[in-house]
Coordinates of C-alpha atoms in Angstrom, one line a residue:
M1 CA 87.6 93.0 122.3
R2 CA 86.7 92.8 118.6
N3 CA 88.5 90.5 116.2
P4 CA 91.7 90.1 118.2
V5 CA 94.6 89.3 115.8
I6 CA 98.3 88.8 116.7
L7 CA 100.4 90.9 114.3
P8 CA 103.4 89.8 112.2
R9 CA 106.8 91.3 112.9
S10 CA 107.8 94.8 112.0
M11 CA 108.5 95.6 108.4
R12 CA 110.5 98.7 109.0
R13 CA 112.8 99.8 106.2
G14 CA 115.3 102.7 105.9
P15 CA 116.7 105.1 108.5
Q16 CA 114.8 105.2 111.8
L17 CA 116.6 108.2 113.4
A18 CA 117.9 111.4 111.9
G19 CA 121.5 111.5 113.1
W20 CA 121.2 110.9 116.8
S21 CA 120.2 108.3 119.5
P22 CA 117.8 108.9 122.4
T23 CA 119.4 108.7 125.8
A24 CA 116.3 106.9 127.1
T25 CA 113.2 105.3 125.8
G26 CA 109.7 104.5 127.0
V27 CA 108.4 101.1 127.7
A28 CA 108.8 98.5 125.0
G29 CA 108.3 94.8 124.2
F30 CA 104.6 94.6 124.4
K31 CA 102.7 91.9 122.5
V32 CA 100.2 93.6 120.2
R33 CA 96.6 92.8 119.4
A34 CA 94.4 94.3 116.7
E35 CA 90.7 95.2 117.0
C36 CA 89.5 95.6 113.5
D37 CA 86.5 97.7 112.3
V38 CA 85.9 99.3 115.6
P39 CA 82.8 101.6 115.5
I40 CA 83.4 105.3 116.4
P41 CA 80.1 107.1 116.8
L42 CA 79.9 110.8 115.9
A43 CA 77.4 113.4 117.3
D44 CA 75.2 113.3 114.2
R45 CA 74.9 109.4 114.6
T46 CA 77.3 108.7 111.7
V47 CA 79.5 105.7 112.6
L48 CA 83.1 105.8 111.4
R49 CA 85.3 102.6 111.4
G50 CA 88.9 102.2 112.5
D51 CA 91.4 99.5 113.3
V52 CA 92.9 99.8 116.8
Y53 CA 96.3 98.2 117.5
R54 CA 96.8 97.9 121.3
P55 CA 99.7 96.9 123.5
D56 CA 98.6 93.9 125.4
T57 CA 98.3 95.6 128.8
D58 CA 95.6 96.7 131.3
Q59 CA 97.4 100.0 131.8
P60 CA 96.0 103.0 129.9
R61 CA 98.4 104.2 127.2
P62 CA 98.8 107.2 125.0
V63 CA 97.1 107.0 121.6
L64 CA 98.4 107.8 118.1
L65 CA 95.7 108.5 115.5
G66 CA 96.2 107.9 111.7
W67 CA 93.5 109.7 109.8
S68 CA 92.8 109.5 106.0
P69 CA 90.3 108.6 103.4
Y70 CA 92.4 105.6 102.2
Q71 CA 91.3 102.0 102.4
K72 CA 92.5 100.9 105.8
D73 CA 91.9 97.2 105.1
L74 CA 95.0 97.2 102.7
M75 CA 97.4 99.0 105.0
P76 CA 98.5 96.0 107.2
T77 CA 99.3 94.0 104.1
G78 CA 102.4 96.1 103.5
L79 CA 101.5 96.8 99.8
P80 CA 104.1 99.2 98.4
A81 CA 101.5 101.7 97.3
P82 CA 101.2 105.4 98.2
F83 CA 98.1 104.9 100.3
N84 CA 100.2 102.8 102.8
E85 CA 101.3 105.7 104.9
P86 CA 100.2 105.5 108.6
G87 CA 103.6 104.2 109.7
D88 CA 104.6 100.9 111.2
V89 CA 101.7 100.3 113.5
R90 CA 103.2 97.1 114.8
H91 CA 106.4 98.8 116.0
L92 CA 104.5 101.8 117.5
A93 CA 102.2 99.5 119.4
R94 CA 105.0 97.3 120.7
R95 CA 106.6 100.4 122.1
G96 CA 103.5 101.0 124.2
Y97 CA 101.2 103.2 122.1
V98 CA 97.7 102.5 121.1
V99 CA 97.5 103.2 117.3
A100 CA 94.1 103.9 115.7
V101 CA 93.9 104.0 111.9
V102 CA 90.5 105.6 111.1
N103 CA 88.7 106.1 107.8
A104 CA 87.2 109.5 107.2
R105 CA 83.4 109.9 106.6
G106 CA 82.2 108.3 103.5
T107 CA 85.3 106.2 102.8
A108 CA 86.0 102.5 103.0
R109 CA 84.0 101.1 106.0
S110 CA 83.0 104.4 107.5
G111 CA 79.5 105.6 107.2
G112 CA 78.2 108.9 105.8
T113 CA 78.9 110.9 102.7
L114 CA 82.4 111.8 101.4
Q115 CA 83.3 115.4 102.5
P116 CA 85.3 118.0 100.6
M117 CA 89.0 117.1 101.2
L118 CA 90.2 118.5 104.6
G119 CA 87.4 121.0 104.7
A120 CA 85.8 122.2 107.9
A121 CA 83.3 119.3 108.1
E122 CA 86.1 116.7 107.9
I123 CA 88.2 118.5 110.5
D124 CA 85.1 118.6 112.8
D125 CA 84.9 114.8 112.5
L126 CA 88.6 114.5 113.1
C127 CA 88.4 116.5 116.3
E128 CA 85.5 114.4 117.5
V129 CA 87.5 111.2 117.0
I130 CA 90.4 112.7 118.9
A131 CA 88.1 113.4 121.8
W132 CA 86.6 109.9 121.6
L133 CA 90.0 108.2 121.6
A134 CA 91.0 110.2 124.8
T135 CA 88.0 108.7 126.7
R136 CA 88.5 105.0 125.9
P137 CA 89.4 102.7 128.8
W138 CA 92.8 101.8 127.2
S139 CA 93.7 105.5 126.7
N140 CA 95.5 107.7 129.2
G141 CA 93.8 110.8 127.7
R142 CA 96.8 112.0 125.7
V143 CA 96.6 111.8 121.9
G144 CA 99.2 112.3 119.2
M145 CA 99.0 111.5 115.5
T146 CA 101.0 109.4 113.0
G147 CA 101.6 109.0 109.3
M148 CA 102.8 110.8 106.2
S149 CA 101.2 112.8 103.3
Y150 CA 97.4 112.9 103.9
F151 CA 98.0 111.5 107.4
A152 CA 100.5 114.3 108.0
I153 CA 98.5 117.1 106.5
S154 CA 95.5 116.2 108.7
Q155 CA 97.8 116.6 111.7
L156 CA 98.4 120.2 110.9
F157 CA 94.7 120.9 110.4
A158 CA 93.9 119.2 113.7
A159 CA 96.6 121.0 115.7
A160 CA 95.4 124.3 114.3
R161 CA 91.9 123.5 115.8
R162 CA 93.5 122.9 119.3
P163 CA 91.4 119.9 120.5
P164 CA 92.1 119.6 124.2
A165 CA 93.3 116.0 124.1
L166 CA 95.9 116.5 121.3
A167 CA 99.2 116.9 123.0
A168 CA 101.8 116.8 120.2
V169 CA 102.0 116.0 116.5
A170 CA 104.7 114.6 114.1
P171 CA 103.8 115.3 110.5
F172 CA 106.1 113.7 108.0
G173 CA 105.8 114.8 104.4
A174 CA 102.9 117.3 104.9
A175 CA 101.7 120.1 102.6
T176 CA 100.5 123.4 103.9
D177 CA 98.8 124.9 100.8
L178 CA 97.0 122.3 98.8
Y179 CA 96.6 124.6 95.8
R180 CA 100.2 125.5 95.1
M181 CA 101.8 122.3 96.4
V182 CA 99.4 119.5 95.4
L183 CA 96.7 120.6 93.0
T184 CA 99.2 122.7 91.0
H185 CA 102.9 123.6 91.0
A186 CA 102.9 127.4 91.2
G187 CA 99.7 127.5 89.0
V188 CA 100.8 124.6 86.7
P189 CA 98.2 121.9 86.9
H190 CA 99.4 118.6 88.4
P191 CA 97.4 115.8 86.8
G192 CA 100.2 113.3 87.0
F193 CA 99.4 113.0 90.7
L194 CA 95.8 113.9 91.0
G195 CA 94.6 111.5 88.3
R196 CA 96.3 108.5 90.1
Y197 CA 95.2 109.8 93.5
A198 CA 91.5 109.8 92.6
A199 CA 91.5 106.7 90.4
L200 CA 93.5 104.3 92.5
N201 CA 92.4 105.4 96.0
G202 CA 88.8 105.5 94.8
A203 CA 88.9 102.1 93.1
V204 CA 89.9 100.3 96.2
Q205 CA 87.2 101.8 98.4
G206 CA 85.1 98.8 98.0
V207 CA 87.8 96.3 99.1
R208 CA 86.8 94.2 102.1
L209 CA 89.3 91.9 103.7
P210 CA 88.6 89.9 106.8
P211 CA 91.0 90.8 109.7
N212 CA 92.9 87.5 109.6
V213 CA 93.4 87.8 105.8
R214 CA 94.7 91.4 106.2
H215 CA 97.4 90.5 108.7
A216 CA 98.3 87.1 107.1
L217 CA 99.1 89.0 103.9
G218 CA 101.5 91.0 105.9
Y219 CA 103.7 88.0 106.3
V220 CA 103.8 87.4 102.5
V221 CA 103.8 90.9 101.0
G222 CA 106.2 92.3 103.6
T223 CA 109.1 90.1 102.5
R224 CA 111.8 91.9 100.5
P225 CA 111.4 89.7 97.4
A226 CA 107.6 90.3 97.4
Q227 CA 108.1 94.0 97.9
A228 CA 110.6 94.3 95.0
L229 CA 108.3 92.3 92.7
I230 CA 105.2 94.2 93.5
R231 CA 107.0 97.5 93.2
A232 CA 108.3 96.7 89.8
V233 CA 104.9 95.6 88.5
I234 CA 103.2 98.7 89.9
S235 CA 105.8 101.1 88.4
R236 CA 105.3 99.5 85.0
Q237 CA 101.5 99.4 85.1
L238 CA 100.7 102.6 87.0
S239 CA 99.5 104.6 84.0
R240 CA 97.4 101.7 82.7
L241 CA 95.9 101.1 86.2
T242 CA 95.0 104.8 86.3
R243 CA 93.1 104.6 83.0
R244 CA 91.4 101.3 83.7
A245 CA 90.5 101.9 87.4
R246 CA 86.8 102.4 88.1
P247 CA 86.5 104.6 91.2
P248 CA 83.0 105.4 92.6
Q249 CA 81.3 108.6 91.5
S250 CA 82.1 110.3 94.8
W251 CA 85.9 110.0 93.9
L252 CA 85.3 111.1 90.3
D253 CA 83.5 114.2 91.7
R254 CA 86.4 114.8 94.1
W255 CA 88.8 114.8 91.1
V256 CA 86.6 117.3 89.3
D257 CA 86.5 119.5 92.4
L258 CA 90.2 119.4 92.9
Q259 CA 91.5 119.4 89.3
L260 CA 88.9 121.4 87.5
D261 CA 86.8 123.5 89.9
S262 CA 89.8 124.7 92.0
G263 CA 91.0 126.4 88.8
V264 CA 93.4 129.3 88.1
D265 CA 91.0 131.9 89.4
R266 CA 89.5 129.9 92.3
P267 CA 92.3 128.6 94.6
D268 CA 89.7 128.1 97.3
V269 CA 91.0 124.9 98.8
P270 CA 91.7 124.8 102.5
A271 CA 95.0 125.4 104.3
P272 CA 95.8 124.9 108.0
D273 CA 96.1 128.0 110.1
M274 CA 99.5 127.2 111.4
E275 CA 99.9 130.4 113.4
R276 CA 97.4 128.8 115.8
I277 CA 99.4 125.6 116.4
A278 CA 100.5 125.5 120.0
V279 CA 101.4 121.8 120.6
P280 CA 105.0 120.6 120.1
V281 CA 105.5 119.7 116.4
L282 CA 108.2 117.5 114.8
I283 CA 108.4 118.4 111.1
G284 CA 109.8 115.7 108.9
S285 CA 110.4 115.3 105.2
E286 CA 113.0 114.1 102.7
W287 CA 114.8 115.8 99.9
S288 CA 113.1 113.5 97.5
M289 CA 109.6 115.1 98.0
V290 CA 110.0 117.9 95.5
G291 CA 106.7 117.2 93.8
L292 CA 104.3 117.3 96.8
H293 CA 105.7 117.8 100.3
L294 CA 109.1 119.4 100.6
F295 CA 107.9 123.0 100.5
G296 CA 105.3 122.2 103.1
A297 CA 108.0 121.3 105.7
F298 CA 109.7 124.6 105.3
D299 CA 106.5 126.6 105.2
A300 CA 105.5 124.9 108.5
W301 CA 108.9 125.7 109.9
H302 CA 108.5 129.4 109.0
R303 CA 104.9 129.8 110.3
I304 CA 104.8 127.7 113.5
S305 CA 106.1 129.7 116.4
G306 CA 105.9 127.2 119.3
E307 CA 107.9 124.2 120.3
K308 CA 109.3 122.6 117.0
R309 CA 112.1 120.6 115.5
M310 CA 112.7 119.7 111.8
F311 CA 114.6 117.0 110.0
I312 CA 115.0 116.5 106.3
G313 CA 116.3 113.0 105.3
P314 CA 118.0 111.6 102.3
R315 CA 116.1 110.9 99.1
R316 CA 113.9 107.8 99.1
N317 CA 110.8 107.1 97.1
D318 CA 109.6 103.8 98.5
W319 CA 106.5 102.7 100.3
P320 CA 105.1 101.6 102.8
F321 CA 106.1 104.5 105.0
T322 CA 108.2 102.6 107.6
R323 CA 111.0 105.1 108.0
Y324 CA 111.9 107.3 111.0
Q325 CA 109.5 105.4 113.3
D326 CA 112.0 105.6 116.2
E327 CA 112.4 109.4 115.5
I328 CA 108.6 109.8 115.9
L329 CA 108.6 107.5 119.0
A330 CA 111.3 109.6 120.7
W331 CA 109.2 112.7 120.1
Y332 CA 106.1 111.2 121.6
D333 CA 108.1 109.5 124.4
R334 CA 109.1 113.1 125.4
F335 CA 105.8 114.9 124.9
L336 CA 103.2 112.2 125.6
C337 CA 105.0 110.2 128.2
G338 CA 107.4 112.8 129.8
V339 CA 110.6 110.7 129.1
D340 CA 113.8 112.8 129.4
N341 CA 115.5 111.3 126.3
G342 CA 117.5 114.1 124.8
V343 CA 114.9 115.6 122.5
D344 CA 115.1 119.0 124.2
A345 CA 118.8 119.2 123.4
L346 CA 118.4 118.4 119.7
P347 CA 119.4 121.2 117.3
P348 CA 116.4 123.0 115.8
V349 CA 117.1 121.7 112.2
R350 CA 118.8 118.5 111.0
Y351 CA 119.3 117.7 107.4
W352 CA 121.0 115.1 105.2
L353 CA 123.9 116.5 103.2
H354 CA 124.1 114.6 99.9
G355 CA 127.5 114.3 98.4
A356 CA 129.1 114.3 101.9
E357 CA 126.5 111.6 103.0
R358 CA 126.1 112.8 106.5
W359 CA 123.7 114.6 108.8
E360 CA 124.2 118.4 109.4
N361 CA 122.7 120.7 112.0
A362 CA 121.5 124.2 111.9
A363 CA 120.1 126.7 114.4
D364 CA 117.4 127.8 112.0
W365 CA 116.4 127.6 108.3
P366 CA 118.1 128.9 106.3
A367 CA 121.2 128.3 108.5
P368 CA 122.2 131.6 110.1
D369 CA 125.8 131.2 108.8
A370 CA 124.6 130.7 105.2
G371 CA 124.9 133.3 102.5
T372 CA 123.6 133.9 99.0
W373 CA 125.7 132.8 96.0
R374 CA 124.4 134.7 92.9
L375 CA 125.0 133.3 89.4
F376 CA 124.1 135.2 86.3
L377 CA 122.8 133.6 83.1
T378 CA 124.9 134.5 80.2
P379 CA 124.1 133.8 76.5
T380 CA 127.6 132.5 75.7
A381 CA 129.1 129.4 77.3
C382 CA 131.9 129.4 79.8
G383 CA 135.3 128.1 78.8
G384 CA 134.7 127.9 75.1
L385 CA 132.0 125.2 75.2
A386 CA 129.7 124.6 72.3
D387 CA 126.9 127.1 71.5
T388 CA 124.3 124.7 72.8
Y389 CA 125.3 125.9 76.3
G390 CA 125.0 129.3 77.9
G391 CA 126.9 130.2 81.0
L392 CA 126.4 130.7 84.7
A393 CA 128.9 133.3 85.9
A394 CA 129.6 135.5 88.9
T395 CA 129.2 138.7 86.8
P396 CA 126.3 139.7 84.6
P397 CA 126.7 140.0 80.8
A398 CA 126.7 143.5 79.2
A399 CA 123.4 145.1 78.5
G400 CA 121.9 144.3 75.1
G401 CA 123.5 140.9 74.9
T402 CA 122.3 138.0 72.8
T403 CA 119.0 136.3 73.8
R404 CA 118.4 132.6 73.8
W405 CA 115.0 130.8 73.2
W406 CA 113.3 127.5 73.6
A407 CA 110.1 126.1 72.1
A408 CA 107.0 125.4 74.3
I409 CA 105.2 122.5 72.6
P410 CA 101.8 121.5 74.1
T411 CA 101.4 117.8 74.9
G412 CA 100.1 116.0 71.8
M413 CA 100.8 118.8 69.4
E414 CA 101.7 117.5 65.9
C415 CA 105.1 118.6 64.8
P416 CA 108.1 117.0 63.0
G417 CA 109.7 114.3 65.0
A418 CA 113.1 115.7 64.3
F419 CA 112.1 118.9 66.1
I420 CA 110.9 117.1 69.1
R421 CA 114.3 115.4 69.4
S422 CA 116.2 118.7 69.0
D423 CA 117.6 120.8 71.8
R424 CA 115.3 123.7 71.0
Q425 CA 113.0 122.6 73.8
V426 CA 115.6 123.0 76.5
L427 CA 118.1 125.8 77.3
R428 CA 121.2 124.8 79.2
Y429 CA 123.5 127.0 81.3
L430 CA 126.7 125.7 82.7
T431 CA 129.3 127.0 85.2
E432 CA 133.0 126.7 85.0
P433 CA 134.4 123.8 87.0
L434 CA 134.3 124.8 90.7
P435 CA 137.7 125.6 92.1
R436 CA 136.7 124.3 95.6
E437 CA 133.9 122.3 97.1
A438 CA 130.7 124.1 97.9
H439 CA 128.3 123.2 100.8
L440 CA 125.0 124.2 99.1
A441 CA 122.2 124.0 101.6
G442 CA 119.1 126.1 101.5
P443 CA 116.7 128.0 99.2
A444 CA 117.2 128.4 95.5
H445 CA 115.5 131.3 93.6
L446 CA 115.4 132.0 89.9
T447 CA 114.8 135.3 88.2
L448 CA 114.2 135.4 84.5
R449 CA 113.8 138.2 82.0
L450 CA 111.3 136.4 79.8
A451 CA 109.4 137.2 76.6
S452 CA 106.9 134.8 75.0
T453 CA 104.9 134.8 71.8
A454 CA 101.9 133.5 73.8
P455 CA 99.8 135.2 76.6
D456 CA 100.8 132.4 79.0
T457 CA 103.4 129.6 79.2
Y458 CA 104.8 127.1 81.6
L459 CA 108.3 127.4 83.0
Q460 CA 110.2 124.4 84.3
A461 CA 113.8 124.6 85.7
R462 CA 116.1 121.8 86.8
L463 CA 119.4 122.3 88.5
S464 CA 122.1 119.5 88.5
T465 CA 125.7 118.9 89.2
T466 CA 127.8 117.3 86.6
G467 CA 131.4 116.6 85.7
P468 CA 132.9 117.0 82.2
V469 CA 130.4 118.0 79.6
G470 CA 128.4 114.9 78.6
S471 CA 128.9 113.1 81.8
P472 CA 125.8 112.0 83.8
A473 CA 124.1 114.7 85.8
R474 CA 123.0 114.4 89.5
V475 CA 119.8 116.3 89.9
L476 CA 119.7 118.7 92.8
S477 CA 116.4 120.5 92.4
V478 CA 113.5 121.4 90.2
G479 CA 111.0 124.3 90.1
W480 CA 107.9 125.5 88.2
L481 CA 105.9 128.6 87.4
R482 CA 102.9 129.4 85.2
A483 CA 103.9 132.7 83.8
A484 CA 100.5 134.4 84.1
H485 CA 100.7 133.6 87.8
R486 CA 103.9 135.6 88.3
I487 CA 102.6 138.2 90.7
V488 CA 104.4 137.7 94.0
D489 CA 102.4 137.5 97.2
D490 CA 104.7 139.2 99.7
S491 CA 102.5 138.4 102.6
R492 CA 103.0 134.7 102.2
T493 CA 106.5 134.6 100.7
T494 CA 109.2 133.3 103.0
S495 CA 113.0 133.1 102.8
T496 CA 112.6 129.6 101.4
E497 CA 109.7 130.0 98.9
I498 CA 108.6 132.8 96.6
V499 CA 104.8 132.5 96.8
H500 CA 102.6 133.8 94.0
D501 CA 99.1 135.4 94.2
H502 CA 97.1 132.9 92.2
E503 CA 93.9 134.9 92.4
R504 CA 95.5 137.8 90.4
L505 CA 96.5 136.7 86.9
A506 CA 98.8 138.8 84.7
P507 CA 98.8 137.5 81.1
L508 CA 102.0 138.1 79.2
V509 CA 102.0 140.6 76.4
P510 CA 103.3 138.6 73.5
G511 CA 106.8 139.7 72.5
E512 CA 107.2 142.0 75.5
P513 CA 109.8 141.1 78.2
S514 CA 108.5 140.5 81.7
T515 CA 110.4 139.6 84.9
V516 CA 109.3 136.3 86.5
R517 CA 110.6 135.0 89.8
F518 CA 110.1 131.6 91.3
S519 CA 111.7 129.1 93.7
L520 CA 113.3 125.8 93.0
A521 CA 112.9 123.2 95.7
P522 CA 115.4 123.7 98.6
F523 CA 118.2 121.2 98.7
A524 CA 121.5 120.2 100.4
E525 CA 124.5 119.0 98.5
M526 CA 128.3 119.1 99.0
V527 CA 129.4 119.8 95.4
P528 CA 133.0 118.7 94.9
A529 CA 135.8 120.8 93.4
G530 CA 135.9 120.3 89.7
A531 CA 132.2 119.7 89.3
R532 CA 130.0 122.1 87.3
L533 CA 126.4 123.3 88.0
L534 CA 124.0 122.8 85.1
L535 CA 120.7 124.8 84.9
E536 CA 118.2 123.7 82.4
L537 CA 115.1 125.6 81.3
G538 CA 112.1 124.5 79.3
S539 CA 108.4 123.8 79.2
D540 CA 108.3 120.0 78.8
P541 CA 107.6 118.5 82.3
S542 CA 108.9 115.1 81.3
A543 CA 112.2 116.4 79.7
L544 CA 113.1 118.2 82.9
A545 CA 111.7 115.7 85.4
A546 CA 113.2 114.9 88.8
P547 CA 114.3 111.3 88.1
A548 CA 112.9 108.4 90.1
D549 CA 116.1 106.5 89.7
Q550 CA 117.8 109.2 91.8
G551 CA 115.3 108.8 94.6
Y552 CA 112.8 111.6 93.7
V553 CA 109.1 111.5 94.1
Y554 CA 107.9 113.3 91.0
F555 CA 104.6 113.4 89.1
A556 CA 104.4 115.2 85.8
T557 CA 102.6 118.5 85.5
A558 CA 100.6 119.5 82.5
G559 CA 102.3 120.6 79.3
P560 CA 102.2 124.3 78.2
P561 CA 98.8 125.6 77.2
Y562 CA 100.0 127.3 73.9
P563 CA 102.7 126.7 71.4
A564 CA 105.2 129.5 71.9
R565 CA 108.8 130.7 71.5
N566 CA 110.0 131.6 75.0
T567 CA 113.0 134.0 75.0
V568 CA 115.4 134.7 77.9
G569 CA 117.1 138.0 78.1
H570 CA 120.4 138.2 80.0
G571 CA 121.9 141.7 80.5
G572 CA 120.2 145.0 81.5
T573 CA 118.9 146.4 84.8
E574 CA 117.2 143.1 85.7
P575 CA 119.5 140.4 84.5
S576 CA 118.4 136.8 84.6
R577 CA 120.0 135.1 87.6
L578 CA 120.0 132.1 90.0
D579 CA 120.4 132.7 93.7
L580 CA 121.7 129.7 95.7
T581 CA 122.4 129.3 99.4
V582 CA 125.9 128.3 100.5
R583 CA 127.4 127.6 104.0
G584 CA 131.0 128.7 104.1
A585 CA 132.9 130.4 101.3
T586 CA 131.4 130.6 97.8
P587 CA 133.5 128.9 95.1
W588 CA 134.3 132.3 93.5

């Protein structure tokens, strides 16, 4: 045994189950020991390093693997940072699972050279590690995986390879197409995430903490006051940390590869072949994850044909990832340990319904009993509102109606301050007050008849619910599109997401109207009677952000590439419209 360390108590936060309770559980109550920096030899003699958290028993147990390039020495400290995502290893191990948190080749303490992110070489290593874990004396030969974000994405890649020892996976907060969900948003570059990803994760690669120090810090950092203080400091200093961090050259090269070389005409980043996944999959996400992971959950749902369940929880934007640990354990109790605990009787889809503040069930996604609620954009406001608003109505306006326009201003462009503060950068469309409550749950799609004075522009949409005009808005969803990427890829489009062909660009003809279609993030909200829906359009990613203070995980995209006047047409044969999904009767 290497470096045995008794672990501090669990630091779980937030909901642990998605609206149910298992009828039985596996073994529990183990003491836990950690073996740090365990060497894992690969076939080419490269040695990876991992931390192994084991139940204190002589009986072989199932193994959960957490795989990423993030600095594992910092994970047991409970630091509220996005790299802290393997889950609550203490809790998982107490419940009888061996948890191995392993660094990919060329990262932290692992040997070798950093590989292209989630490319074939990294997945080869990952499958080797799964096979190695299955043959350890403390393993019963059955392996699952744990963790969110990178840890979750790697689960889908591994499951698609079908290594024999991998018996089930539970990806929480995954992405299934790194180009359109992580590197860009529908072709709009995503530097607000990638700059921080490369700078901060790269800068901590050289950190080396002795095992006792790592776990001792967990007692201090894991307290609620410490978590709140560190979170406040990080949120205020994040941009400064990104600029001042000094990541190694390998991580700077990774940023170039992802942000620059995987450009508009080369979306050649990898994606898991989900049609090959045959093991049981528990898909998890939260409505907060509009900027990275939410579309990935639904894409996985549509493309995985085997045993699967999905749950989408309420909005939260905090780390470490210590939520839904009992949900994940119930899945593995069933498929790694054979416990009859009620998982088989769960509805296929569970989701949190904001506004009603309860869990809802569905037999599929979108729910089979859901229908489309179509709202047309009109140039004149409903109910005699001021001219600063257009309308969202059940009937389209007459052909040849008035157009409305907004200004696309590139980031850093010099212009009068008074103009920047004006409403010309955002168009707003508002419904009448709803005569009855509406259970909105499902996809949201926007069709615009758009003309621009530039050959390309960025579109950002935000949908909110609000009371009387001027009252605070509650954001429901956001969506993006780079207009020159507007060609739809029908082969990959699903009922949830309009997917675009990013290898075939279609520059706009300045001044000539074109039809653009794109998806807003799916959402679930019980909108009360008397509320209004507010649709906002623009090109400024900060003005139309999904707000962190409402629980969203949002990183700014790039500003528009050219200064432009973007004009929305309303009537005609292809009127601009918003398609929402509603369960039950539409409000009108």
